[in-house]
Amino acid sequence: MTMTTAGVIFVLTLVAALVAVYKPFGDYMFRAVAGTRQSRVERGIYRLVGVNPAAEQTWGVYARSVLAFSAISILFLYLFQRVQNHLWLSLGFDPVVPHGAWNTAVSFVTNTNWQSYSGESTMGHLVQMAGLAVQNFVSAAVGIAVAVALVRGFARSRTGQLGNFWVDLTRITLRILLPIAVLGALALMIGGVVQNLSAGTDVSTLTGGTQTITGGPVASQEVIKELGTNGGGFYNVNSAHPFENPTTWTNWLQLFLIFLIPFSLPRVFGRMVGQNRQGYAIAAVMGILAFASVVLTNVFELAGHGTVPQAVGAALEGKEVRFDVSNSATFAAATTLTSTGAVNSFHDSFTSLGGLMTMFNMMLGEVAPGGVGAGLYGLLILAVITVFVAGLMVGRTPEYLGKKIGAREIKFASLYFLITPILVLVGTAAAFATGNNSTALNVGPHGLSEVLYAFTSASNNNGSAFGGITVNTTWWDTALGLCMLLGRFLPLIFVLALAGSLARQAPTPASEGTLPTHRPLFIGMVVGVTVILVALTFLPALALGPLAEGL
């Protein structure tokens, strides 16, 4: 079997599995977020934190709850790292330096999971388990909760209530993320992923030397890292490490976990607005963009742009040989299409056009299918922009799902879209202006690509890295931390503000002039608007980086 054939089978079986679970798993998530019954454990949590589960919140209160919870999480995780040398299972590691602790705390709370450190030589097991892994759960739950609040804005009328953040957070964590994480961790352990509390084992190498094999609670962190589209690896080389990703089938399973929730959330959207066909339309947009990206990334990597790659038949540098070029390219596309950022190969070693695809995926806003929750609300924002553009073309007030898209709504949508490009481009310019653009490996167009990739990854809450830059400095940790913070919470505020504005509206009956938003025409328009907006915004930067390198 050729590498190309194996890659095609890998992708097709993944697509088939996602299609098979779309309806049953989407319906399960709908029942989890829309049900009214509370379990005994949930009631105990509400009493503990003083929450009335029957009380709903306006968009402002919902937003303040999200921000307050996240601020406390950042403070707790920062302090956890700073005192880790006094904690159980610290493995003798020193406290994390202040700028590194700040960057890591912001990174994991914002669902970015950017890591400027080597996990196995920096973080003790308790910090990994009770700090980083916990944030993998709750940061993912926050994203889903905000998406659900936006959908309630479309589904409800003449009300300012969007639900209760604390109820949404609790239900999503306990009913959706935790059960799947337990089952997934067991499956990964069967596949060979490590799960222990070992401080490391010294072994003799073939050359007669000694090497320490580091253990730890890897499987439990690995599963939520992928399921919650987080991406932070227990080991420095992330999913290329055999203790995190031992075989081809665990590689397939991890990709399935990455796509599971984002691709099923459109079903929740369709159920909540009472029109399943609207969910199919959003899922179709996600699928078209994702399939195109996976195919193009594979084509560019298998073709091997350059003399040496063409001579050997593929771009092998930086690839994990256990997974071959195609599986590495598919994994790279998947983790940059979502906000996962996990890697099983070195993106810095991709071909110029293959590396461009990983950046372009993030620049799309990670909406195909995007991070858990963030992908859905990002694509719904683009759908709002699309109906607004379509309304201008035919000279009538745009509508989406019976809600008028007026000046207030389009301002929120526009501000949402503009935040990330501003952070990416201003951050990249600041790195060059302050002399912090120096790379250890490359100059010229590829050096620019490394800086551009870093700010694109941080601002889009992805977390993967091109590599080649020493980023564990005070300047880089601070700058990227600010991009992660602003790139997560400013858009989130605009999403909730839009949801509140929509929820207060009275429903508008469909008429002859209403644009059907479930048909192929609308699906194509959303795809076109998404790609064109990104091209217009980032083409100059891409032309100076990966495109110039490719030429």
Tab-separated table of N, CA and C in Angstrom, residues 226-375:
chain	number	residue	atom	x	y	z
A	226	GLU	N	-6.853	16.610	23.710
A	226	GLU	CA	-7.416	16.509	22.360
A	226	GLU	C	-8.922	16.768	22.372
A	227	LEU	N	-9.642	16.161	23.306
A	227	LEU	CA	-11.098	16.296	23.353
A	227	LEU	C	-11.519	17.751	23.557
A	228	GLY	N	-10.790	18.481	24.391
A	228	GLY	CA	-11.117	19.875	24.655
A	228	GLY	C	-10.424	20.836	23.717
A	229	THR	N	-9.822	20.330	22.640
A	229	THR	CA	-9.025	21.132	21.681
A	229	THR	C	-8.093	22.076	22.430
A	230	ASN	N	-7.364	21.509	23.393
A	230	ASN	CA	-6.410	22.295	24.177
A	230	ASN	C	-5.025	22.254	23.544
A	231	GLY	N	-4.403	21.063	23.556
A	231	GLY	CA	-3.151	20.893	22.831
A	231	GLY	C	-1.887	20.854	23.649
A	232	GLY	N	-1.922	21.209	24.927
A	232	GLY	CA	-0.693	21.216	25.705
A	232	GLY	C	-0.181	19.813	25.982
A	233	GLY	N	1.024	19.518	25.565
A	233	GLY	CA	1.562	18.175	25.710
A	233	GLY	C	2.237	17.950	27.047
A	234	PHE	N	2.183	16.719	27.540
A	234	PHE	CA	2.893	16.361	28.774
A	234	PHE	C	4.391	16.399	28.514
A	235	TYR	N	4.781	16.002	27.299
A	235	TYR	CA	6.192	15.996	26.909
A	235	TYR	C	6.469	17.125	25.915
A	236	ASN	N	7.729	17.480	25.795
A	236	ASN	CA	8.124	18.605	24.954
A	236	ASN	C	7.759	18.389	23.489
A	237	VAL	N	7.883	17.159	23.007
A	237	VAL	CA	7.599	16.900	21.587
A	237	VAL	C	6.142	16.555	21.344
A	238	ASN	N	5.319	16.689	22.382
A	238	ASN	CA	3.875	16.608	22.236
A	238	ASN	C	3.444	15.258	21.672
A	239	SER	N	2.550	15.236	20.717
A	239	SER	CA	1.987	13.975	20.216
A	239	SER	C	2.924	13.205	19.300
A	240	ALA	N	4.164	13.659	19.150
A	240	ALA	CA	5.169	12.864	18.466
A	240	ALA	C	5.877	11.918	19.438
A	241	HIS	N	5.646	12.107	20.751
A	241	HIS	CA	6.294	11.255	21.750
A	241	HIS	C	5.559	9.921	21.826
A	242	PRO	N	6.290	8.807	21.808
A	242	PRO	CA	5.619	7.503	21.842
A	242	PRO	C	4.843	7.227	23.123
A	243	PHE	N	5.142	7.941	24.216
A	243	PHE	CA	4.352	7.777	25.432
A	243	PHE	C	3.020	8.527	25.356
A	244	GLU	N	2.928	9.511	24.465
A	244	GLU	CA	1.676	10.245	24.265
A	244	GLU	C	0.879	9.698	23.089
A	245	ASN	N	1.558	9.197	22.092
A	245	ASN	CA	0.899	8.783	20.851
A	245	ASN	C	1.672	7.599	20.261
A	246	PRO	N	1.442	6.398	20.773
A	246	PRO	CA	2.314	5.268	20.454
A	246	PRO	C	2.160	4.694	19.040
A	247	THR	N	0.932	4.650	18.507
A	247	THR	CA	0.691	3.892	17.278
A	247	THR	C	-0.170	4.695	16.306
A	248	THR	N	-0.336	4.135	15.111
A	248	THR	CA	-1.168	4.793	14.106
A	248	THR	C	-2.617	4.866	14.546
A	249	TRP	N	-3.111	3.833	15.230
A	249	TRP	CA	-4.526	3.875	15.624
A	249	TRP	C	-4.761	4.838	16.786
A	250	THR	N	-3.764	5.028	17.673
A	250	THR	CA	-3.937	6.069	18.686
A	250	THR	C	-3.869	7.445	18.027
A	251	ASN	N	-3.094	7.574	16.960
A	251	ASN	CA	-3.045	8.820	16.195
A	251	ASN	C	-4.422	9.118	15.587
A	252	TRP	N	-5.063	8.085	15.051
A	252	TRP	CA	-6.417	8.233	14.479
A	252	TRP	C	-7.414	8.596	15.584
A	253	LEU	N	-7.307	7.918	16.731
A	253	LEU	CA	-8.227	8.177	17.834
A	253	LEU	C	-8.089	9.606	18.341
A	254	GLN	N	-6.869	10.095	18.408
A	254	GLN	CA	-6.669	11.461	18.879
A	254	GLN	C	-7.290	12.471	17.916
A	255	LEU	N	-7.169	12.224	16.623
A	255	LEU	CA	-7.814	13.109	15.647
A	255	LEU	C	-9.334	13.040	15.775
A	256	PHE	N	-9.858	11.860	16.017
A	256	PHE	CA	-11.306	11.710	16.209
A	256	PHE	C	-11.766	12.503	17.426
A	257	LEU	N	-11.005	12.440	18.511
A	257	LEU	CA	-11.353	13.195	19.716
A	257	LEU	C	-11.295	14.701	19.463
A	258	ILE	N	-10.316	15.134	18.678
A	258	ILE	CA	-10.190	16.558	18.365
A	258	ILE	C	-11.429	17.070	17.639
A	259	PHE	N	-11.922	16.293	16.674
A	259	PHE	CA	-13.037	16.734	15.839
A	259	PHE	C	-14.411	16.444	16.451
A	260	LEU	N	-14.477	15.558	17.436
A	260	LEU	CA	-15.753	15.033	17.918
A	260	LEU	C	-16.731	16.135	18.343
A	261	ILE	N	-16.348	16.962	19.289
A	261	ILE	CA	-17.265	17.985	19.801
A	261	ILE	C	-17.487	19.118	18.800
A	262	PRO	N	-16.425	19.692	18.205
A	262	PRO	CA	-16.672	20.802	17.266
A	262	PRO	C	-17.566	20.430	16.093
A	263	PHE	N	-17.421	19.223	15.537
A	263	PHE	CA	-18.233	18.829	14.394
A	263	PHE	C	-19.644	18.406	14.802
A	264	SER	N	-19.869	18.113	16.071
A	264	SER	CA	-21.200	17.711	16.548
A	264	SER	C	-22.002	18.883	17.097
A	265	LEU	N	-21.335	19.982	17.435
A	265	LEU	CA	-22.043	21.131	17.989
A	265	LEU	C	-23.068	21.749	17.032
A	266	PRO	N	-22.852	21.736	15.705
A	266	PRO	CA	-23.925	22.235	14.822
A	266	PRO	C	-25.244	21.496	15.003
A	267	ARG	N	-25.205	20.238	15.380
A	267	ARG	CA	-26.434	19.504	15.683
A	267	ARG	C	-27.137	20.128	16.886
A	268	VAL	N	-26.361	20.509	17.897
A	268	VAL	CA	-26.929	21.183	19.064
A	268	VAL	C	-27.557	22.501	18.628
A	269	PHE	N	-26.879	23.236	17.768
A	269	PHE	CA	-27.397	24.493	17.232
A	269	PHE	C	-28.734	24.277	16.524
A	270	GLY	N	-28.795	23.270	15.651
A	270	GLY	CA	-30.026	22.987	14.931
A	270	GLY	C	-31.165	22.601	15.853
A	271	ARG	N	-30.879	21.784	16.857
A	271	ARG	CA	-31.916	21.380	17.802
A	271	ARG	C	-32.417	22.562	18.622
A	272	MET	N	-31.523	23.432	19.040
A	272	MET	CA	-31.921	24.538	19.898
A	272	MET	C	-32.741	25.597	19.162
A	273	VAL	N	-32.444	25.825	17.876
A	273	VAL	CA	-33.229	26.813	17.116
A	273	VAL	C	-34.433	26.173	16.454
A	274	GLY	N	-34.607	24.851	16.635
A	274	GLY	CA	-35.775	24.160	16.095
A	274	GLY	C	-35.736	23.904	14.614
A	275	GLN	N	-34.532	23.945	14.005
A	275	GLN	CA	-34.390	23.686	12.573
A	275	GLN	C	-33.094	22.896	12.356
A	276	ASN	N	-33.210	21.593	12.301
A	276	ASN	CA	-32.010	20.775	12.154
A	276	ASN	C	-31.256	21.074	10.865
A	277	ARG	N	-31.970	21.529	9.844
A	277	ARG	CA	-31.318	21.818	8.566
A	277	ARG	C	-30.343	22.991	8.699
A	278	GLN	N	-30.591	23.888	9.649
A	278	GLN	CA	-29.632	24.970	9.886
A	278	GLN	C	-28.326	24.411	10.446
A	279	GLY	N	-28.434	23.399	11.293
A	279	GLY	CA	-27.237	22.746	11.805
A	279	GLY	C	-26.471	22.034	10.708
A	280	TYR	N	-27.191	21.378	9.799
A	280	TYR	CA	-26.524	20.711	8.676
A	280	TYR	C	-25.783	21.720	7.804
A	281	ALA	N	-26.365	22.903	7.616
A	281	ALA	CA	-25.717	23.928	6.789
A	281	ALA	C	-24.406	24.382	7.409
A	282	ILE	N	-24.414	24.635	8.728
A	282	ILE	CA	-23.190	25.055	9.408
A	282	ILE	C	-22.149	23.934	9.381
A	283	ALA	N	-22.600	22.690	9.593
A	283	ALA	CA	-21.672	21.553	9.533
A	283	ALA	C	-21.085	21.408	8.136
A	284	ALA	N	-21.886	21.698	7.104
A	284	ALA	CA	-21.402	21.600	5.724
A	284	ALA	C	-20.294	22.623	5.464
A	285	VAL	N	-20.466	23.851	5.971
A	285	VAL	CA	-19.417	24.863	5.804
A	285	VAL	C	-18.133	24.391	6.478
A	286	MET	N	-18.270	23.902	7.696
A	286	MET	CA	-17.102	23.379	8.403
A	286	MET	C	-16.425	22.270	7.605
A	287	GLY	N	-17.238	21.342	7.097
A	287	GLY	CA	-16.701	20.191	6.384
A	287	GLY	C	-15.991	20.577	5.099
A	288	ILE	N	-16.564	21.508	4.340
A	288	ILE	CA	-15.945	21.940	3.076
A	288	ILE	C	-14.579	22.566	3.334
A	289	LEU	N	-14.526	23.489	4.289
A	289	LEU	CA	-13.255	24.152	4.594
A	289	LEU	C	-12.223	23.165	5.136
A	290	ALA	N	-12.662	22.263	6.012
A	290	ALA	CA	-11.737	21.298	6.605
A	290	ALA	C	-11.206	20.329	5.556
A	291	PHE	N	-12.091	19.805	4.717
A	291	PHE	CA	-11.661	18.834	3.701
A	291	PHE	C	-10.687	19.477	2.729
A	292	ALA	N	-10.964	20.707	2.314
A	292	ALA	CA	-10.064	21.400	1.392
A	292	ALA	C	-8.690	21.596	2.018
A	293	SER	N	-8.666	21.964	3.298
A	293	SER	CA	-7.394	22.179	3.973
A	293	SER	C	-6.589	20.883	4.108
A	294	VAL	N	-7.261	19.813	4.513
A	294	VAL	CA	-6.564	18.531	4.669
A	294	VAL	C	-5.981	18.066	3.339
A	295	VAL	N	-6.763	18.181	2.269
A	295	VAL	CA	-6.291	17.755	0.947
A	295	VAL	C	-5.099	18.598	0.505
A	296	LEU	N	-5.201	19.923	0.606
A	296	LEU	CA	-4.117	20.794	0.144
A	296	LEU	C	-2.853	20.595	0.969
A	297	THR	N	-2.997	20.449	2.292
A	297	THR	CA	-1.814	20.232	3.131
A	297	THR	C	-1.123	18.938	2.754
A	298	ASN	N	-1.903	17.881	2.500
A	298	ASN	CA	-1.314	16.613	2.063
A	298	ASN	C	-0.633	16.741	0.704
A	299	VAL	N	-1.274	17.438	-0.218
A	299	VAL	CA	-0.697	17.609	-1.556
A	299	VAL	C	0.640	18.338	-1.468
A	300	PHE	N	0.687	19.419	-0.710
A	300	PHE	CA	1.920	20.202	-0.614
A	300	PHE	C	3.036	19.421	0.063
A	301	GLU	N	2.691	18.608	1.072
A	301	GLU	CA	3.730	17.846	1.772
A	301	GLU	C	4.177	16.620	0.986
A	302	LEU	N	3.243	15.955	0.326
A	302	LEU	CA	3.620	14.779	-0.465
A	302	LEU	C	4.370	15.170	-1.728
A	303	ALA	N	4.037	16.345	-2.287
A	303	ALA	CA	4.745	16.803	-3.483
A	303	ALA	C	6.174	17.196	-3.145
A	304	GLY	N	6.367	17.793	-1.962
A	304	GLY	CA	7.722	18.116	-1.524
A	304	GLY	C	8.344	19.233	-2.316
A	305	HIS	N	7.988	20.487	-2.003
A	305	HIS	CA	8.546	21.633	-2.719
A	305	HIS	C	10.007	21.802	-2.353
A	306	GLY	N	10.907	21.638	-3.316
A	306	GLY	CA	12.334	21.781	-3.066
A	306	GLY	C	13.109	20.619	-3.679
A	307	THR	N	14.400	20.802	-3.886
A	307	THR	CA	15.216	19.805	-4.584
A	307	THR	C	15.307	18.492	-3.822
A	308	VAL	N	15.682	18.567	-2.531
A	308	VAL	CA	15.851	17.345	-1.746
A	308	VAL	C	14.519	16.625	-1.530
A	309	PRO	N	13.440	17.316	-1.088
A	309	PRO	CA	12.158	16.618	-0.930
A	309	PRO	C	11.681	15.950	-2.213
A	310	GLN	N	11.875	16.604	-3.344
A	310	GLN	CA	11.445	16.008	-4.602
A	310	GLN	C	12.292	14.782	-4.947
A	311	ALA	N	13.562	14.812	-4.562
A	311	ALA	CA	14.442	13.681	-4.869
A	311	ALA	C	14.065	12.435	-4.083
A	312	VAL	N	13.621	12.612	-2.845
A	312	VAL	CA	13.280	11.461	-2.008
A	312	VAL	C	11.802	11.130	-2.067
A	313	GLY	N	11.000	11.943	-2.752
A	313	GLY	CA	9.591	11.630	-2.945
A	313	GLY	C	8.649	12.286	-1.978
A	314	ALA	N	9.153	12.953	-0.953
A	314	ALA	CA	8.290	13.626	0.021
A	314	ALA	C	9.153	14.481	0.925
A	315	ALA	N	8.507	15.376	1.660
A	315	ALA	CA	9.213	16.230	2.608
A	315	ALA	C	9.296	15.499	3.942
A	316	LEU	N	10.398	14.778	4.160
A	316	LEU	CA	10.504	13.910	5.333
A	316	LEU	C	11.069	14.605	6.555
A	317	GLU	N	11.774	15.731	6.375
A	317	GLU	CA	12.382	16.391	7.519
A	317	GLU	C	11.310	16.842	8.513
A	318	GLY	N	11.548	16.560	9.787
A	318	GLY	CA	10.629	16.995	10.830
A	318	GLY	C	9.406	16.116	11.002
A	319	LYS	N	9.279	15.067	10.197
A	319	LYS	CA	8.116	14.185	10.305
A	319	LYS	C	8.421	13.048	11.271
A	320	GLU	N	7.392	12.563	11.952
A	320	GLU	CA	7.527	11.383	12.790
A	320	GLU	C	7.393	10.162	11.889
A	321	VAL	N	8.460	9.363	11.788
A	321	VAL	CA	8.488	8.276	10.812
A	321	VAL	C	7.449	7.201	11.108
A	322	ARG	N	6.970	7.127	12.348
A	322	ARG	CA	5.933	6.139	12.658
A	322	ARG	C	4.622	6.453	11.960
A	323	PHE	N	4.390	7.743	11.639
A	323	PHE	CA	3.098	8.162	11.102
A	323	PHE	C	3.156	8.564	9.632
A	324	ASP	N	4.298	8.542	9.025
A	324	ASP	CA	4.553	8.917	7.633
A	324	ASP	C	4.117	10.349	7.340
A	325	VAL	N	4.385	10.794	6.127
A	325	VAL	CA	4.144	12.191	5.756
A	325	VAL	C	2.657	12.525	5.758
A	326	SER	N	1.839	11.634	5.206
A	326	SER	CA	0.414	11.929	5.065
A	326	SER	C	-0.271	12.068	6.417
A	327	ASN	N	-0.020	11.140	7.330
A	327	ASN	CA	-0.642	11.234	8.656
A	327	ASN	C	-0.163	12.462	9.418
A	328	SER	N	1.097	12.829	9.210
A	328	SER	CA	1.612	14.034	9.856
A	328	SER	C	0.937	15.280	9.285
A	329	ALA	N	0.760	15.310	7.960
A	329	ALA	CA	0.109	16.457	7.319
A	329	ALA	C	-1.351	16.569	7.759
A	330	THR	N	-2.042	15.436	7.845
A	330	THR	CA	-3.444	15.446	8.277
A	330	THR	C	-3.562	15.916	9.714
A	331	PHE	N	-2.657	15.457	10.571
A	331	PHE	CA	-2.670	15.867	11.971
A	331	PHE	C	-2.419	17.369	12.082
A	332	ALA	N	-1.466	17.884	11.302
A	332	ALA	CA	-1.154	19.315	11.337
A	332	ALA	C	-2.349	20.142	10.892
A	333	ALA	N	-3.032	19.707	9.831
A	333	ALA	CA	-4.220	20.422	9.360
A	333	ALA	C	-5.317	20.396	10.418
A	334	ALA	N	-5.513	19.239	11.031
A	334	ALA	CA	-6.587	19.093	12.025
A	334	ALA	C	-6.355	19.982	13.238
A	335	THR	N	-5.130	20.035	13.718
A	335	THR	CA	-4.876	20.777	14.952
A	335	THR	C	-4.791	22.279	14.734
A	336	THR	N	-4.611	22.714	13.487
A	336	THR	CA	-4.645	24.152	13.216
A	336	THR	C	-6.020	24.586	12.714
A	337	LEU	N	-6.803	23.681	12.171
A	337	LEU	CA	-8.200	23.983	11.853
A	337	LEU	C	-9.013	24.145	13.134
A	338	THR	N	-8.662	23.389	14.138
A	338	THR	CA	-9.255	23.541	15.461
A	338	THR	C	-8.295	24.406	16.293
A	339	SER	N	-8.613	24.640	17.528
A	339	SER	CA	-7.697	25.407	18.380
A	339	SER	C	-6.845	24.476	19.225
A	340	THR	N	-6.596	23.276	18.722
A	340	THR	CA	-5.891	22.278	19.518
A	340	THR	C	-4.410	22.595	19.638
A	341	GLY	N	-3.740	22.716	18.510
A	341	GLY	CA	-2.332	23.065	18.559
A	341	GLY	C	-1.400	21.928	18.907
A	342	ALA	N	-1.925	20.720	19.129
A	342	ALA	CA	-1.050	19.567	19.336
A	342	ALA	C	-0.308	19.267	18.036
A	343	VAL	N	0.860	18.692	18.137
A	343	VAL	CA	1.654	18.395	16.935
A	343	VAL	C	2.228	16.990	17.038
A	344	ASN	N	2.288	16.299	15.906
A	344	ASN	CA	3.036	15.039	15.848
A	344	ASN	C	4.151	15.125	14.821
A	345	SER	N	4.456	16.361	14.389
A	345	SER	CA	5.579	16.626	13.492
A	345	SER	C	5.999	18.072	13.711
A	346	PHE	N	7.091	18.469	13.091
A	346	PHE	CA	7.659	19.798	13.309
A	346	PHE	C	7.171	20.722	12.197
A	347	HIS	N	6.230	21.616	12.495
A	347	HIS	CA	5.647	22.463	11.461
A	347	HIS	C	6.686	23.367	10.802
A	348	ASP	N	7.749	23.697	11.512
A	348	ASP	CA	8.794	24.540	10.959
A	348	ASP	C	9.502	23.867	9.781
A	349	SER	N	9.432	22.528	9.734
A	349	SER	CA	10.086	21.780	8.672
A	349	SER	C	9.148	21.446	7.513
A	350	PHE	N	7.907	21.885	7.594
A	350	PHE	CA	6.985	21.660	6.479
A	350	PHE	C	7.459	22.440	5.258
A	351	THR	N	6.988	22.052	4.100
A	351	THR	CA	7.280	22.827	2.904
A	351	THR	C	6.714	24.236	3.075
A	352	SER	N	7.156	25.157	2.252
A	352	SER	CA	6.692	26.540	2.396
A	352	SER	C	5.179	26.633	2.268
A	353	LEU	N	4.593	25.916	1.298
A	353	LEU	CA	3.146	25.985	1.103
A	353	LEU	C	2.402	25.134	2.127
A	354	GLY	N	3.023	24.052	2.587
A	354	GLY	CA	2.420	23.275	3.674
A	354	GLY	C	2.379	24.083	4.958
A	355	GLY	N	3.462	24.811	5.248
A	355	GLY	CA	3.466	25.689	6.410
A	355	GLY	C	2.472	26.822	6.267
A	356	LEU	N	2.309	27.317	5.036
A	356	LEU	CA	1.298	28.354	4.789
A	356	LEU	C	-0.092	27.857	5.146
A	357	MET	N	-0.394	26.599	4.817
A	357	MET	CA	-1.726	26.060	5.112
A	357	MET	C	-1.995	26.013	6.610
A	358	THR	N	-0.984	25.668	7.402
A	358	THR	CA	-1.202	25.629	8.852
A	358	THR	C	-1.501	27.026	9.390
A	359	MET	N	-0.813	28.045	8.839
A	359	MET	CA	-1.097	29.417	9.249
A	359	MET	C	-2.467	29.871	8.762
A	360	PHE	N	-2.790	29.549	7.507
A	360	PHE	CA	-4.069	29.962	6.933
A	360	PHE	C	-5.235	29.352	7.702
A	361	ASN	N	-5.068	28.108	8.148
A	361	ASN	CA	-6.117	27.463	8.946
A	361	ASN	C	-6.444	28.275	10.188
A	362	MET	N	-5.406	28.746	10.865
A	362	MET	CA	-5.627	29.547	12.068
A	362	MET	C	-6.193	30.919	11.721
A	363	MET	N	-5.728	31.492	10.615
A	363	MET	CA	-6.197	32.812	10.204
A	363	MET	C	-7.666	32.800	9.794
A	364	LEU	N	-8.193	31.633	9.428
A	364	LEU	CA	-9.621	31.520	9.150
A	364	LEU	C	-10.460	31.822	10.391
A	365	GLY	N	-9.802	31.877	11.538
A	365	GLY	CA	-10.517	32.048	12.798
A	365	GLY	C	-10.798	30.719	13.462
A	366	GLU	N	-10.183	29.654	12.913
A	366	GLU	CA	-10.385	28.300	13.446
A	366	GLU	C	-11.875	27.997	13.570
A	367	VAL	N	-12.527	28.004	12.407
A	367	VAL	CA	-13.974	27.760	12.361
A	367	VAL	C	-14.314	26.497	11.592
A	368	ALA	N	-13.303	25.704	11.231
A	368	ALA	CA	-13.554	24.536	10.394
A	368	ALA	C	-12.930	23.270	10.986
A	369	PRO	N	-13.439	22.735	12.069
A	369	PRO	CA	-14.608	23.183	12.817
A	369	PRO	C	-14.286	24.080	13.993
A	370	GLY	N	-13.007	24.385	14.194
A	370	GLY	CA	-12.629	25.285	15.279
A	370	GLY	C	-12.523	24.592	16.618
A	371	GLY	N	-12.252	25.392	17.647
A	371	GLY	CA	-12.176	24.859	19.000
A	371	GLY	C	-13.548	24.515	19.532
A	372	VAL	N	-13.584	23.796	20.640
A	372	VAL	CA	-14.876	23.420	21.220
A	372	VAL	C	-15.635	24.691	21.603
A	373	GLY	N	-16.781	24.904	21.001
A	373	GLY	CA	-17.558	26.105	21.267
A	373	GLY	C	-17.105	27.282	20.444
A	374	ALA	N	-15.808	27.612	20.493
A	374	ALA	CA	-15.290	28.773	19.777
A	374	ALA	C	-15.479	28.637	18.275
A	375	GLY	N	-15.358	27.416	17.747
A	375	GLY	CA	-15.553	27.218	16.318
A	375	GLY	C	-16.981	27.512	15.902
